[in-house]
PDB file of C-alpha atoms in Angstrom:
ATOM      1  CA  MET A   1      79.239  21.960  -5.377  1.00 49.00           C
ATOM      2  CA  ALA A   2      83.011  22.220  -4.814  1.00 51.00           C
ATOM      3  CA  SER A   3      85.145  19.084  -4.644  1.00 55.00           C
ATOM      4  CA  PRO A   4      87.677  18.684  -1.786  1.00 56.00           C
ATOM      5  CA  SER A   5      90.579  18.920  -4.264  1.00 56.00           C
ATOM      6  CA  GLN A   6      89.328  22.082  -5.981  1.00 71.00           C
ATOM      7  CA  ALA A   7      91.516  25.157  -5.475  1.00 82.00           C
ATOM      8  CA  ALA A   8      90.020  28.108  -3.621  1.00 87.00           C
ATOM      9  CA  PRO A   9      88.624  30.800  -5.948  1.00 89.00           C
ATOM     10  CA  ALA A  10      91.028  33.633  -6.777  1.00 90.00           C
ATOM     11  CA  PHE A  11      88.962  36.188  -4.834  1.00 92.00           C
ATOM     12  CA  VAL A  12      89.154  34.074  -1.680  1.00 93.00           C
ATOM     13  CA  ARG A  13      92.922  33.653  -2.037  1.00 92.00           C
ATOM     14  CA  LEU A  14      93.407  37.383  -2.537  1.00 94.00           C
ATOM     15  CA  ALA A  15      90.985  38.664   0.088  1.00 94.00           C
ATOM     16  CA  ALA A  16      91.889  36.142   2.787  1.00 94.00           C
ATOM     17  CA  HIS A  17      95.262  37.746   3.527  1.00 96.00           C
ATOM     18  CA  PRO A  18      94.788  40.045   6.562  1.00 96.00           C
ATOM     19  CA  LEU A  19      96.639  43.034   5.104  1.00 97.00           C
ATOM     20  CA  ARG A  20      94.972  42.730   1.705  1.00 97.00           C
ATOM     21  CA  TRP A  21      91.596  42.551   3.441  1.00 97.00           C
ATOM     22  CA  ARG A  22      92.420  45.766   5.329  1.00 97.00           C
ATOM     23  CA  LEU A  23      93.375  47.440   2.061  1.00 97.00           C
ATOM     24  CA  LEU A  24      90.175  46.270   0.366  1.00 97.00           C
ATOM     25  CA  THR A  25      87.965  47.498   3.195  1.00 96.00           C
ATOM     26  CA  ALA A  26      89.766  50.856   3.281  1.00 96.00           C
ATOM     27  CA  LEU A  27      89.329  51.329  -0.473  1.00 97.00           C
ATOM     28  CA  ALA A  28      85.670  50.304  -0.333  1.00 94.00           C
ATOM     29  CA  ASP A  29      84.896  53.761   1.063  1.00 91.00           C
ATOM     30  CA  GLY A  30      86.783  55.742  -1.596  1.00 96.00           C
ATOM     31  CA  ASP A  31      90.053  56.249  -3.446  1.00 97.00           C
ATOM     32  CA  LEU A  32      93.254  56.561  -1.408  1.00 97.00           C
ATOM     33  CA  ARG A  33      96.993  57.068  -1.880  1.00 96.00           C
ATOM     34  CA  VAL A  34      99.718  54.684  -0.709  1.00 96.00           C
ATOM     35  CA  ARG A  35     100.738  56.791   2.291  1.00 95.00           C
ATOM     36  CA  GLU A  36      97.104  56.970   3.423  1.00 96.00           C
ATOM     37  CA  LEU A  37      96.742  53.210   3.085  1.00 97.00           C
ATOM     38  CA  THR A  38     100.001  52.802   4.996  1.00 97.00           C
ATOM     39  CA  ASP A  39      98.642  54.902   7.855  1.00 96.00           C
ATOM     40  CA  LEU A  40      95.291  53.099   7.897  1.00 94.00           C
ATOM     41  CA  SER A  41      96.786  49.624   7.773  1.00 94.00           C
ATOM     42  CA  ALA A  42      99.713  50.354  10.131  1.00 94.00           C
ATOM     43  CA  ALA A  43     102.009  48.466   7.731  1.00 95.00           C
ATOM     44  CA  PRO A  44     105.294  49.504   6.060  1.00 96.00           C
ATOM     45  CA  GLN A  45     104.917  51.242   2.702  1.00 96.00           C
ATOM     46  CA  ASN A  46     106.917  48.621   0.789  1.00 96.00           C
ATOM     47  CA  LEU A  47     104.610  45.897   2.126  1.00 97.00           C
ATOM     48  CA  VAL A  48     101.484  47.892   1.275  1.00 97.00           C
ATOM     49  CA  SER A  49     102.811  48.515  -2.253  1.00 97.00           C
ATOM     50  CA  TYR A  50     103.545  44.809  -2.711  1.00 97.00           C
ATOM     51  CA  HIS A  51     100.037  43.743  -1.738  1.00 98.00           C
ATOM     52  CA  LEU A  52      98.470  46.528  -3.806  1.00 97.00           C
ATOM     53  CA  ARG A  53     100.327  45.118  -6.800  1.00 97.00           C
ATOM     54  CA  LEU A  54      98.825  41.689  -6.125  1.00 97.00           C
ATOM     55  CA  LEU A  55      95.344  43.209  -5.890  1.00 97.00           C
ATOM     56  CA  ARG A  56      95.945  45.068  -9.151  1.00 97.00           C
ATOM     57  CA  ASP A  57      97.200  41.906 -10.849  1.00 96.00           C
ATOM     58  CA  GLY A  58      94.026  40.175  -9.642  1.00 95.00           C
ATOM     59  CA  GLY A  59      91.880  42.892 -11.207  1.00 95.00           C
ATOM     60  CA  LEU A  60      90.310  44.043  -7.935  1.00 96.00           C
ATOM     61  CA  VAL A  61      92.132  47.369  -7.684  1.00 97.00           C
ATOM     62  CA  THR A  62      93.093  49.968 -10.294  1.00 97.00           C
ATOM     63  CA  ALA A  63      95.459  52.933 -10.059  1.00 96.00           C
ATOM     64  CA  VAL A  64      95.474  56.396 -11.612  1.00 94.00           C
ATOM     65  CA  ARG A  65      97.880  59.300 -11.317  1.00 93.00           C
ATOM     66  CA  SER A  66      96.648  62.351  -9.455  1.00 94.00           C
ATOM     67  CA  SER A  67      95.600  65.039 -11.914  1.00 91.00           C
ATOM     68  CA  HIS A  68      96.813  67.674  -9.435  1.00 90.00           C
ATOM     69  CA  ASP A  69     100.128  66.201  -8.302  1.00 88.00           C
ATOM     70  CA  GLY A  70     101.405  63.671 -10.811  1.00 86.00           C
ATOM     71  CA  ARG A  71     103.799  62.228  -8.236  1.00 88.00           C
ATOM     72  CA  ASP A  72     100.828  60.762  -6.372  1.00 91.00           C
ATOM     73  CA  THR A  73      98.693  57.778  -7.349  1.00 95.00           C
ATOM     74  CA  TYR A  74      95.147  57.044  -6.247  1.00 97.00           C
ATOM     75  CA  TYR A  75      94.059  53.440  -5.806  1.00 98.00           C
ATOM     76  CA  ARG A  76      90.469  52.453  -6.466  1.00 97.00           C
ATOM     77  CA  LEU A  77      88.523  49.319  -5.649  1.00 97.00           C
ATOM     78  CA  ASP A  78      86.537  47.839  -8.546  1.00 95.00           C
ATOM     79  CA  LEU A  79      83.332  47.086  -6.628  1.00 93.00           C
ATOM     80  CA  ASP A  80      81.530  45.609  -9.626  1.00 92.00           C
ATOM     81  CA  ARG A  81      84.327  43.115 -10.191  1.00 92.00           C
ATOM     82  CA  CYS A  82      84.504  42.324  -6.477  1.00 92.00           C
ATOM     83  CA  GLY A  83      80.771  41.669  -6.454  1.00 90.00           C
ATOM     84  CA  ARG A  84      81.015  39.256  -9.368  1.00 90.00           C
ATOM     85  CA  ALA A  85      84.042  37.503  -7.862  1.00 91.00           C
ATOM     86  CA  LEU A  86      82.339  37.174  -4.492  1.00 89.00           C
ATOM     87  CA  ALA A  87      79.218  35.715  -6.104  1.00 88.00           C
ATOM     88  CA  GLU A  88      81.352  33.241  -8.067  1.00 89.00           C
ATOM     89  CA  ALA A  89      83.180  32.232  -4.881  1.00 88.00           C
ATOM     90  CA  GLY A  90      79.910  31.530  -3.075  1.00 86.00           C
ATOM     91  CA  THR A  91      78.536  29.558  -6.004  1.00 87.00           C
ATOM     92  CA  ALA A  92      81.781  27.562  -6.241  1.00 84.00           C
ATOM     93  CA  LEU A  93      81.199  26.332  -2.691  1.00 83.00           C
ATOM     94  CA  HIS A  94      77.485  25.615  -3.132  1.00 81.00           C
ATOM     95  CA  PRO A  95      74.831  26.872  -5.606  1.00 78.00           C
ATOM     96  CA  ALA A  96      72.615  27.950  -2.695  1.00 79.00           C
ATOM     97  CA  LEU A  97      75.237  30.523  -1.679  1.00 79.00           C
ATOM     98  CA  ARG A  98      74.859  32.709  -4.734  1.00 71.00           C
ATOM     99  CA  CYS A  99      75.005  36.267  -3.417  1.00 62.00           C
ATOM    100  CA  ALA A 100      72.030  38.584  -3.859  1.00 58.00           C
ATOM    101  CA  PRO A 101      72.667  42.337  -4.082  1.00 53.00           C
ATOM    102  CA  ALA A 102      71.831  44.445  -1.034  1.00 51.00           C
ATOM    103  CA  PRO A 103      68.619  46.479  -1.408  1.00 52.00           C
ATOM    104  CA  PRO A 104      69.422  50.092  -2.326  1.00 51.00           C
ATOM    105  CA  LEU A 105      67.801  53.231  -1.000  1.00 49.00           C
ATOM    106  CA  SER A 106      64.655  53.048  -3.126  1.00 52.00           C
ATOM    107  CA  PRO A 107      63.040  56.183  -4.579  1.00 51.00           C
ATOM    108  CA  ASP A 108      59.670  54.518  -3.910  1.00 53.00           C
ATOM    109  CA  GLY A 109      60.183  54.234  -0.156  1.00 51.00           C
ATOM    110  CA  PRO A 110      58.763  56.656   2.383  1.00 49.00           C
ATOM    111  CA  GLN A 111      60.627  59.842   3.252  1.00 48.00           C
ATOM    112  CA  HIS A 112      62.439  59.531   6.574  1.00 48.00           C
ATOM    113  CA  PRO A 113      63.384  62.504   8.727  1.00 48.00           C
ATOM    114  CA  ALA A 114      66.893  61.064   9.092  1.00 64.00           C
ATOM    115  CA  ALA A 115      67.510  60.942   5.329  1.00 77.00           C
ATOM    116  CA  PRO A 116      71.247  61.532   4.817  1.00 88.00           C
ATOM    117  CA  ALA A 117      72.691  64.655   3.212  1.00 92.00           C
ATOM    118  CA  VAL A 118      75.525  64.264   0.688  1.00 95.00           C
ATOM    119  CA  LEU A 119      77.759  66.987  -0.741  1.00 95.00           C
ATOM    120  CA  PHE A 120      79.841  66.493  -3.899  1.00 97.00           C
ATOM    121  CA  VAL A 121      82.826  68.813  -4.338  1.00 96.00           C
ATOM    122  CA  CYS A 122      85.070  69.570  -7.301  1.00 95.00           C
ATOM    123  CA  THR A 123      86.934  72.676  -8.402  1.00 94.00           C
ATOM    124  CA  GLY A 124      84.628  74.320 -10.930  1.00 95.00           C
ATOM    125  CA  ASN A 125      81.235  72.774  -9.983  1.00 97.00           C
ATOM    126  CA  SER A 126      80.372  72.817 -13.661  1.00 97.00           C
ATOM    127  CA  ALA A 127      80.688  69.157 -14.686  1.00 97.00           C
ATOM    128  CA  ARG A 128      81.619  66.308 -12.337  1.00 97.00           C
ATOM    129  CA  SER A 129      79.995  67.391  -9.069  1.00 98.00           C
ATOM    130  CA  PRO A 130      76.675  68.546 -10.581  1.00 98.00           C
ATOM    131  CA  ILE A 131      76.502  65.287 -12.562  1.00 98.00           C
ATOM    132  CA  ALA A 132      76.981  63.285  -9.361  1.00 98.00           C
ATOM    133  CA  GLU A 133      74.458  65.437  -7.493  1.00 97.00           C
ATOM    134  CA  ALA A 134      71.852  65.009 -10.225  1.00 97.00           C
ATOM    135  CA  LEU A 135      72.391  61.243 -10.433  1.00 97.00           C
ATOM    136  CA  LEU A 136      72.081  60.748  -6.662  1.00 97.00           C
ATOM    137  CA  ARG A 137      68.853  62.739  -6.605  1.00 95.00           C
ATOM    138  CA  HIS A 138      67.632  60.802  -9.653  1.00 95.00           C
ATOM    139  CA  HIS A 139      68.345  57.357  -8.167  1.00 94.00           C
ATOM    140  CA  THR A 140      66.744  58.166  -4.806  1.00 93.00           C
ATOM    141  CA  GLY A 141      63.760  60.172  -6.028  1.00 89.00           C
ATOM    142  CA  GLY A 142      64.875  63.103  -3.872  1.00 79.00           C
ATOM    143  CA  ARG A 143      64.883  61.032  -0.666  1.00 86.00           C
ATOM    144  CA  VAL A 144      68.506  62.031  -0.085  1.00 90.00           C
ATOM    145  CA  THR A 145      69.569  65.652   0.273  1.00 92.00           C
ATOM    146  CA  ALA A 146      72.088  65.960  -2.559  1.00 95.00           C
ATOM    147  CA  ALA A 147      74.134  69.088  -3.205  1.00 95.00           C
ATOM    148  CA  SER A 148      77.319  70.086  -4.979  1.00 96.00           C
ATOM    149  CA  ALA A 149      79.731  73.000  -4.880  1.00 95.00           C
ATOM    150  CA  GLY A 150      83.124  74.111  -6.148  1.00 95.00           C
ATOM    151  CA  THR A 151      86.264  75.384  -4.510  1.00 93.00           C
ATOM    152  CA  ARG A 152      86.649  77.816  -7.437  1.00 94.00           C
ATOM    153  CA  PRO A 153      83.298  77.668  -9.262  1.00 96.00           C
ATOM    154  CA  LYS A 154      82.927  78.475 -12.930  1.00 96.00           C
ATOM    155  CA  THR A 155      80.365  80.972 -14.152  1.00 96.00           C
ATOM    156  CA  GLU A 156      78.078  78.396 -15.797  1.00 96.00           C
ATOM    157  CA  MET A 157      77.442  74.700 -16.316  1.00 97.00           C
ATOM    158  CA  HIS A 158      79.554  72.985 -18.943  1.00 97.00           C
ATOM    159  CA  PRO A 159      77.373  72.221 -21.990  1.00 97.00           C
ATOM    160  CA  GLY A 160      78.754  68.676 -22.054  1.00 97.00           C
ATOM    161  CA  ALA A 161      77.431  67.984 -18.556  1.00 97.00           C
ATOM    162  CA  VAL A 162      74.018  69.365 -19.450  1.00 97.00           C
ATOM    163  CA  GLN A 163      73.908  67.314 -22.637  1.00 97.00           C
ATOM    164  CA  VAL A 164      74.987  63.967 -21.192  1.00 97.00           C
ATOM    165  CA  LEU A 165      72.489  64.143 -18.325  1.00 98.00           C
ATOM    166  CA  ARG A 166      69.672  65.026 -20.702  1.00 97.00           C
ATOM    167  CA  GLU A 167      70.553  62.340 -23.274  1.00 96.00           C
ATOM    168  CA  ARG A 168      71.377  59.417 -20.958  1.00 96.00           C
ATOM    169  CA  TYR A 169      69.126  60.019 -17.969  1.00 96.00           C
ATOM    170  CA  GLY A 170      66.464  62.542 -18.976  1.00 97.00           C
ATOM    171  CA  ILE A 171      67.739  65.016 -16.353  1.00 97.00           C
ATOM    172  CA  ASP A 172      67.755  68.747 -17.060  1.00 97.00           C
ATOM    173  CA  ILE A 173      70.300  70.891 -15.185  1.00 97.00           C
ATOM    174  CA  SER A 174      70.422  73.692 -17.752  1.00 95.00           C
ATOM    175  CA  ALA A 175      69.001  76.230 -15.284  1.00 95.00           C
ATOM    176  CA  ARG A 176      71.510  75.382 -12.553  1.00 95.00           C
ATOM    177  CA  ARG A 177      74.504  77.604 -11.845  1.00 96.00           C
ATOM    178  CA  PRO A 178      77.818  76.659 -10.181  1.00 97.00           C
ATOM    179  CA  ARG A 179      78.091  77.719  -6.558  1.00 95.00           C
ATOM    180  CA  PRO A 180      80.954  78.209  -4.106  1.00 94.00           C
ATOM    181  CA  LEU A 181      81.641  75.791  -1.304  1.00 90.00           C
ATOM    182  CA  ASP A 182      81.291  78.440   1.402  1.00 86.00           C
ATOM    183  CA  ALA A 183      77.785  79.417   0.229  1.00 86.00           C
ATOM    184  CA  LEU A 184      76.167  76.208   1.479  1.00 86.00           C
ATOM    185  CA  PRO A 185      74.195  76.842   4.675  1.00 79.00           C
ATOM    186  CA  ARG A 186      73.860  73.344   6.129  1.00 77.00           C
ATOM    187  CA  ARG A 187      75.965  70.493   7.428  1.00 85.00           C
ATOM    188  CA  PHE A 188      76.325  67.215   5.530  1.00 90.00           C
ATOM    189  CA  ASP A 189      76.620  63.587   6.587  1.00 91.00           C
ATOM    190  CA  ARG A 190      78.965  62.755   3.720  1.00 93.00           C
ATOM    191  CA  VAL A 191      81.304  64.907   1.650  1.00 94.00           C
ATOM    192  CA  ILE A 192      82.695  63.342  -1.517  1.00 96.00           C
ATOM    193  CA  THR A 193      85.436  65.066  -3.500  1.00 96.00           C
ATOM    194  CA  LEU A 194      85.557  64.244  -7.193  1.00 96.00           C
ATOM    195  CA  CYS A 195      88.689  66.001  -8.396  1.00 93.00           C
ATOM    196  CA  ASP A 196      92.177  65.483  -7.034  1.00 95.00           C
ATOM    197  CA  LYS A 197      92.897  69.201  -6.775  1.00 93.00           C
ATOM    198  CA  ALA A 198      89.897  69.836  -4.528  1.00 91.00           C
ATOM    199  CA  ARG A 199      90.837  66.925  -2.317  1.00 91.00           C
ATOM    200  CA  GLU A 200      94.524  67.793  -2.052  1.00 89.00           C
ATOM    201  CA  THR A 201      94.129  71.562  -1.567  1.00 85.00           C
ATOM    202  CA  TYR A 202      91.068  71.463   0.723  1.00 77.00           C
ATOM    203  CA  PRO A 203      91.745  68.542   3.087  1.00 64.00           C
ATOM    204  CA  ASP A 204      89.496  69.912   5.855  1.00 70.00           C
ATOM    205  CA  LEU A 205      85.874  69.861   4.757  1.00 70.00           C
ATOM    206  CA  GLY A 206      84.183  69.746   8.145  1.00 71.00           C
ATOM    207  CA  ASP A 207      83.058  66.946  10.430  1.00 77.00           C
ATOM    208  CA  ALA A 208      81.215  64.900   7.808  1.00 83.00           C
ATOM    209  CA  ARG A 209      82.408  61.491   6.682  1.00 89.00           C
ATOM    210  CA  HIS A 210      84.788  62.055   3.772  1.00 92.00           C
ATOM    211  CA  ALA A 211      85.456  59.987   0.662  1.00 94.00           C
ATOM    212  CA  HIS A 212      87.266  60.670  -2.593  1.00 96.00           C
ATOM    213  CA  TRP A 213      86.304  59.534  -6.077  1.00 97.00           C
ATOM    214  CA  SER A 214      89.235  60.365  -8.353  1.00 96.00           C
ATOM    215  CA  THR A 215      87.359  61.283 -11.528  1.00 95.00           C
ATOM    216  CA  PRO A 216      89.149  62.684 -14.611  1.00 94.00           C
ATOM    217  CA  ASP A 217      87.858  66.071 -15.720  1.00 95.00           C
ATOM    218  CA  PRO A 218      85.821  65.447 -18.903  1.00 96.00           C
ATOM    219  CA  ALA A 219      86.144  69.125 -19.851  1.00 94.00           C
ATOM    220  CA  ALA A 220      89.918  68.688 -20.128  1.00 92.00           C
ATOM    221  CA  ALA A 221      89.755  65.551 -22.304  1.00 93.00           C
ATOM    222  CA  PRO A 222      90.439  65.824 -26.050  1.00 92.00           C
ATOM    223  CA  ASP A 223      87.498  63.649 -27.113  1.00 92.00           C
ATOM    224  CA  GLY A 224      84.719  65.986 -25.939  1.00 88.00           C
ATOM    225  CA  PRO A 225      81.297  64.287 -25.691  1.00 93.00           C
ATOM    226  CA  ALA A 226      82.812  60.804 -25.277  1.00 96.00           C
ATOM    227  CA  ALA A 227      84.654  61.989 -22.156  1.00 96.00           C
ATOM    228  CA  PHE A 228      81.420  63.251 -20.620  1.00 97.00           C
ATOM    229  CA  HIS A 229      79.725  59.923 -21.344  1.00 97.00           C
ATOM    230  CA  ARG A 230      82.602  58.082 -19.643  1.00 96.00           C
ATOM    231  CA  ALA A 231      82.472  60.398 -16.640  1.00 97.00           C
ATOM    232  CA  ALA A 232      78.696  60.085 -16.318  1.00 97.00           C
ATOM    233  CA  ALA A 233      78.831  56.273 -16.566  1.00 97.00           C
ATOM    234  CA  ASP A 234      81.595  56.117 -13.951  1.00 96.00           C
ATOM    235  CA  LEU A 235      79.782  58.458 -11.559  1.00 97.00           C
ATOM    236  CA  ASP A 236      76.521  56.597 -12.087  1.00 97.00           C
ATOM    237  CA  ALA A 237      78.188  53.330 -11.040  1.00 95.00           C
ATOM    238  CA  ARG A 238      79.736  54.946  -7.989  1.00 96.00           C
ATOM    239  CA  VAL A 239      76.469  56.581  -6.965  1.00 96.00           C
ATOM    240  CA  ARG A 240      74.703  53.217  -7.221  1.00 94.00           C
ATOM    241  CA  HIS A 241      77.380  51.675  -4.992  1.00 94.00           C
ATOM    242  CA  LEU A 242      76.787  54.491  -2.510  1.00 94.00           C
ATOM    243  CA  LEU A 243      73.049  53.829  -2.160  1.00 92.00           C
ATOM    244  CA  PRO A 244      73.230  50.814   0.207  1.00 89.00           C
ATOM    245  CA  LEU A 245      75.594  52.784   2.461  1.00 88.00           C
ATOM    246  CA  LEU A 246      73.179  55.698   2.607  1.00 88.00           C
ATOM    247  CA  ALA A 247      70.372  53.329   3.522  1.00 82.00           C
ATOM    248  CA  GLN A 248      72.398  52.420   6.613  1.00 74.00           C
ATOM    249  CA  THR A 249      73.301  56.004   7.567  1.00 56.00           C
ATOM    250  CA  PRO A 250      72.211  56.669  11.174  1.00 53.00           C
ATOM    251  CA  LYS A 251      70.307  59.764  12.102  1.00 47.00           C
ATOM    252  CA  PRO A 252      72.787  62.658  12.440  1.00 43.00           C
ATOM    253  CA  ALA A 253      73.398  63.923  15.968  1.00 37.00           C
ATOM    254  CA  GLN A 254      72.544  67.522  15.081  1.00 37.00           C
ATOM    255  CA  MET A 255      69.123  66.422  13.850  1.00 31.00           C
ATOM    256  CA  THR A 256      68.221  64.255  16.870  1.00 30.00           C
ATOM    257  CA  GLU A 257      65.080  65.316  18.646  1.00 32.00           C
ATOM    258  CA  GLU A 258      65.398  65.854  22.376  1.00 33.00           C
ATOM    259  CA  HIS A 259      62.609  64.636  24.622  1.00 33.00           C
ATOM    260  CA  PRO A 260      62.062  65.822  28.170  1.00 28.00           C
TER     261      PRO A 260
END
């Protein structure tokens, strides 16, 4: 139990500032650039940049240059680290306040007619987006409608994507073929872009809730298989963080049954 003279945990000191809390909650939904965070927080850019630096110094936020426009930087919230820091803060106050993780959307649960539909988008639809699609379907046992597409699809799956899914997760996508974005017949509750080019050149992806996961292209990395393992591990973590949000997704309006 904390003593009255004990300093507040670092997470509490960082997150308690109103602007930093707004930045954290904005980044919890996906990766954003400074000007987007400035618009969302209604704060001057120099102030947003200052507080982002404090969050980076505290290890809660990371930054990566856009692979499409190197003048831009995407900021990302480290949800795993935030979870550990939050649990430590609760325990520091009292052992009974140790945080328990929220229950995910279990693959063993019953199918619900309002199950959310998620679309992953990248440029070629040959590596990142099919990996994310396969992992979401894998973690939910098919209870979520998962799909992926490309803005300029390749002709076939990248062998590295096929290999990493088979080796790490026992998933076989060898028979799948990349498909164009405009070939998908249905609407989606969430659209998640995985490459910076797709996000920056196709800003309007319909009425669905949008998020961006700035994921380096493993096919462009010099270390081959290792890059695909990094990408798969990163996407797996992000998919797992998505599951509790999908469990809370309300029934879409276009699927609501009308009763006389």
